[in-house]
CSV table of C-alpha atoms and ligand atoms in Angstrom, one decimal:
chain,number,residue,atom,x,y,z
O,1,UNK,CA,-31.8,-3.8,-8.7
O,2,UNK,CA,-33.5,-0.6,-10.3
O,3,UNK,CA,-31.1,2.3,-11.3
O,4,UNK,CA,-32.8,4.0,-8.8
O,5,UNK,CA,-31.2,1.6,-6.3
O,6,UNK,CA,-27.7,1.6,-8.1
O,7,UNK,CA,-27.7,5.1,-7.7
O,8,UNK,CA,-28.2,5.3,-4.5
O,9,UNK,CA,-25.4,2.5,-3.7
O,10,UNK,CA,-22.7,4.8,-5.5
O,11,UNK,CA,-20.1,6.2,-3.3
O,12,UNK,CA,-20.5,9.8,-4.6
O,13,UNK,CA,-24.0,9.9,-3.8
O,14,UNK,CA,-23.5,8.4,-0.2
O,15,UNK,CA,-23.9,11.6,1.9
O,16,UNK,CA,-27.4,12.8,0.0
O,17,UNK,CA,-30.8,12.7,1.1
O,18,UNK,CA,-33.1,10.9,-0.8
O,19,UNK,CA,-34.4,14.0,-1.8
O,20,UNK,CA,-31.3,15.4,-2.7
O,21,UNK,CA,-30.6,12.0,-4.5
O,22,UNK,CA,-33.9,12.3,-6.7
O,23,UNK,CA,-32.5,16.2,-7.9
O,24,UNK,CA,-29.3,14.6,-8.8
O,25,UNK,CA,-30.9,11.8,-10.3
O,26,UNK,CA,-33.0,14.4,-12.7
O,27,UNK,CA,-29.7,15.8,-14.7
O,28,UNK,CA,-28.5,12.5,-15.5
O,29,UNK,CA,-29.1,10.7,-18.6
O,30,UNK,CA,-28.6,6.5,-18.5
O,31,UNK,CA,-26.5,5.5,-21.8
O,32,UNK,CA,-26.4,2.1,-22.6
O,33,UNK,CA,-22.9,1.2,-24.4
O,34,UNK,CA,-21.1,-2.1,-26.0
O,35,UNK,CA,-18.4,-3.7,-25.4
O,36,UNK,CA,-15.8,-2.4,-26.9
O,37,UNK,CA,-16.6,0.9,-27.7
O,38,UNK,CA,-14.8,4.1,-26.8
O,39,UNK,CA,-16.9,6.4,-24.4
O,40,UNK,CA,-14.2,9.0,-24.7
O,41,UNK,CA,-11.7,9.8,-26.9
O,42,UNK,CA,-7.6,11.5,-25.6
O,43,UNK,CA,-7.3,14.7,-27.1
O,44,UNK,CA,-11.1,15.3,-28.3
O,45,UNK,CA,-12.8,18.0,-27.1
O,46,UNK,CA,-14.9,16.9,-24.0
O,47,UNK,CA,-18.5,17.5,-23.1
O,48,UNK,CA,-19.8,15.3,-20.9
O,49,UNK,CA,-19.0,13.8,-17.1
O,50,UNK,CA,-20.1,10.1,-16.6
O,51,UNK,CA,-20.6,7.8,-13.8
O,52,UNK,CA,-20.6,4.3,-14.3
O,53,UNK,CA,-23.5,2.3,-13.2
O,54,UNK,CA,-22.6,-0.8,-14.5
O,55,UNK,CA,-20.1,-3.0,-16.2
O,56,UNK,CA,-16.2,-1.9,-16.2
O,57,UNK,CA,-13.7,0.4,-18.2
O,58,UNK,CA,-10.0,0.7,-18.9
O,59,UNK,CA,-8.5,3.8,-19.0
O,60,UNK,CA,-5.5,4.3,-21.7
O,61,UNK,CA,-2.8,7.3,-22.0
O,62,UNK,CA,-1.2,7.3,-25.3
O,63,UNK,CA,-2.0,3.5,-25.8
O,64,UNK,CA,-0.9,2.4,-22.2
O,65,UNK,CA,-3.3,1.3,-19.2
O,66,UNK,CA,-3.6,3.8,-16.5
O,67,UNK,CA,-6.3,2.5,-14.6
O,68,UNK,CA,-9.3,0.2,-14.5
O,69,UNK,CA,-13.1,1.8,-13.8
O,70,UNK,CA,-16.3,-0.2,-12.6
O,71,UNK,CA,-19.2,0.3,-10.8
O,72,UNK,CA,-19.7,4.2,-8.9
O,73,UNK,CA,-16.4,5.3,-10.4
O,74,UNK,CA,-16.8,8.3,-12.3
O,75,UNK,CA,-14.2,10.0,-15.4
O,76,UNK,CA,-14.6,12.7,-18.1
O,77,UNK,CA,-14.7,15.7,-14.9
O,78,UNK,CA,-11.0,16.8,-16.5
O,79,UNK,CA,-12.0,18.1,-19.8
O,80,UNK,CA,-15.6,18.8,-19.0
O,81,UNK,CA,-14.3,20.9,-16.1
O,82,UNK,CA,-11.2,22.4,-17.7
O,83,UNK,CA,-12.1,22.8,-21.1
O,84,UNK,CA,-9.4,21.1,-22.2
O,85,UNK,CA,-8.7,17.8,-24.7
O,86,UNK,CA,-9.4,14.6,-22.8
O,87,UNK,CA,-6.4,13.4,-21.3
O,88,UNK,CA,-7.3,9.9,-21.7
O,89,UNK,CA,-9.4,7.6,-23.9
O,90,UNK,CA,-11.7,5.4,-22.5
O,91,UNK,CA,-12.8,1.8,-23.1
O,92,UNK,CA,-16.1,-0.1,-22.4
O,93,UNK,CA,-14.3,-3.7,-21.4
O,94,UNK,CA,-18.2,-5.2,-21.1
O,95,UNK,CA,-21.4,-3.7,-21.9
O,96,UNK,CA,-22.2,-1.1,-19.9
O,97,UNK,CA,-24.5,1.7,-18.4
O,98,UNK,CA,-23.6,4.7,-17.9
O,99,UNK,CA,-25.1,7.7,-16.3
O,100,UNK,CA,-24.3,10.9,-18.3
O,101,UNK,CA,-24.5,14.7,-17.5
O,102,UNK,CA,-23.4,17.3,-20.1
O,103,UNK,CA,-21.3,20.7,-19.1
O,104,UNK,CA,-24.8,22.5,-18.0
O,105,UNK,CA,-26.1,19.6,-16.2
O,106,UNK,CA,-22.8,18.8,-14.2
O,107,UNK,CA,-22.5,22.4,-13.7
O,108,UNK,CA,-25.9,22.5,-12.1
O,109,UNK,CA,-24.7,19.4,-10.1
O,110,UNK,CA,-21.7,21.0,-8.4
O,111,UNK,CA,-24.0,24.1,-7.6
O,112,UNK,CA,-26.5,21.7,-6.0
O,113,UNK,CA,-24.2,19.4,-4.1
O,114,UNK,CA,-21.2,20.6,-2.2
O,115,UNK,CA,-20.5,17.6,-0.9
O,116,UNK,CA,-20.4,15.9,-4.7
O,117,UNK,CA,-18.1,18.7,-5.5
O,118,UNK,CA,-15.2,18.1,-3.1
O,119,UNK,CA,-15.7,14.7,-4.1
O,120,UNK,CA,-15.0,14.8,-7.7
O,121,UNK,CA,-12.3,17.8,-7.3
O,122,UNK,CA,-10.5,15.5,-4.8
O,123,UNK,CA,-10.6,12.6,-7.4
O,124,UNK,CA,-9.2,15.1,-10.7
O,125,UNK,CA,-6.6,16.2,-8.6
O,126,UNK,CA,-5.6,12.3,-7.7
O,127,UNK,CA,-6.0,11.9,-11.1
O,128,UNK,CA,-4.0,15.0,-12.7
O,129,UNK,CA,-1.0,14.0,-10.1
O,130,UNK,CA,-0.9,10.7,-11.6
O,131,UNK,CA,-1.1,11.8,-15.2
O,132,UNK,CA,2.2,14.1,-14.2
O,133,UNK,CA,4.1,12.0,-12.5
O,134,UNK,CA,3.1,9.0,-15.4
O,135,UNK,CA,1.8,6.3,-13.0
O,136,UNK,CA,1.0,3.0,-14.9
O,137,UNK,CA,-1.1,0.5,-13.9
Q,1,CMP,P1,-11.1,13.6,-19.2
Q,1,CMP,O1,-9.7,14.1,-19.4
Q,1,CMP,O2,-12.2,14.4,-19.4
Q,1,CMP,O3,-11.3,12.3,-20.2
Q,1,CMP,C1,-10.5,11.1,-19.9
Q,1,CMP,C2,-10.7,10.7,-18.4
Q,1,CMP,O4,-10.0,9.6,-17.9
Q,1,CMP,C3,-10.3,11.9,-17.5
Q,1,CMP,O5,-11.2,13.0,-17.7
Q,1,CMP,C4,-10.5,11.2,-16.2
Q,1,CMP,O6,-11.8,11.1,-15.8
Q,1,CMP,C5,-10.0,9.8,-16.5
Q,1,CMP,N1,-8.6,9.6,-16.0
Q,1,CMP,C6,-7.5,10.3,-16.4
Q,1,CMP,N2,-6.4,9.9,-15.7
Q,1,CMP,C7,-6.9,9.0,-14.8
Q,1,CMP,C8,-6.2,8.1,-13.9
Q,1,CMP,N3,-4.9,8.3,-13.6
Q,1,CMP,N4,-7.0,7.3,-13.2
Q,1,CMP,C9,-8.3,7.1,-13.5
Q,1,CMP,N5,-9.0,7.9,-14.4
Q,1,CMP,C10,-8.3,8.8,-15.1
């Protein structure tokens, strides 16, 4: 499967156009990473939202797993969105690829797509409910 055809199979993405998906598709950036390596970092200063095209992530609050990330899930909206430290490191578990936007380009995104927009605030408000009441995975 192209990228192309990943990208288009990603929940977030599910209510565009394929014109509107081919706009979107222009402010991302693909990043490949390695196993093991830290795509963000808690408490560092966050510039850029990801999407995961492929491959799977854990998600750790001050050393403990909060949650698990694969395929169409998305992280890194809290800080980028905010402006404040990232709340949570986290953890390429395999290689991976990642789609990435930086502040302007997910800026632009939210403008573009409405529909993204509730999407993502929907999920950071999950997430920032979590992160207060300490939920554990
Ligand atoms: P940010 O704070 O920018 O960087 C760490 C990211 O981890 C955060 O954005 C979210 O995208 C993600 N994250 C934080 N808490 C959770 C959670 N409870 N479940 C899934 N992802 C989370």
């Amino acid at each position: 499967m192209s990228v192309d055809e990943k990208l288009a199979n990603i929940e977030l993405f599910s209510e565009l156009s394929k014109s509107e998906l081919k706009k979107v598709g222009k402010l991302m950036t693909p990043v490949a990473v390695k196993a093991g390596r830290d795509l963000v970092r808690e408490g560092e200063p966050g510039r850029e939202f990801m999407i995961i095209v492929d491959g799977t992530a854990t998600v750790r609050r001050r050393g403990r797993v909060i949650a698990r990330l694969g395929p169409g899930d998305f992280f890194g909206e809290l800080a980028v969105i905010a402006g404040v430290p990232r709340t949570a490191t986290v953890t390429a578990d395999t290689d991976m690829v990642v789609e990435a936007l930086n502040r302007r380009e997910f800026s632009t995104l939210l403008d573009e797509s409405p529909k993204i927009a509730k999407k993502i605030l929907v999920g950071a408000v999950k997430r920032l409910h979590e992160l207060e009441e300490g939920v554990v995975r």
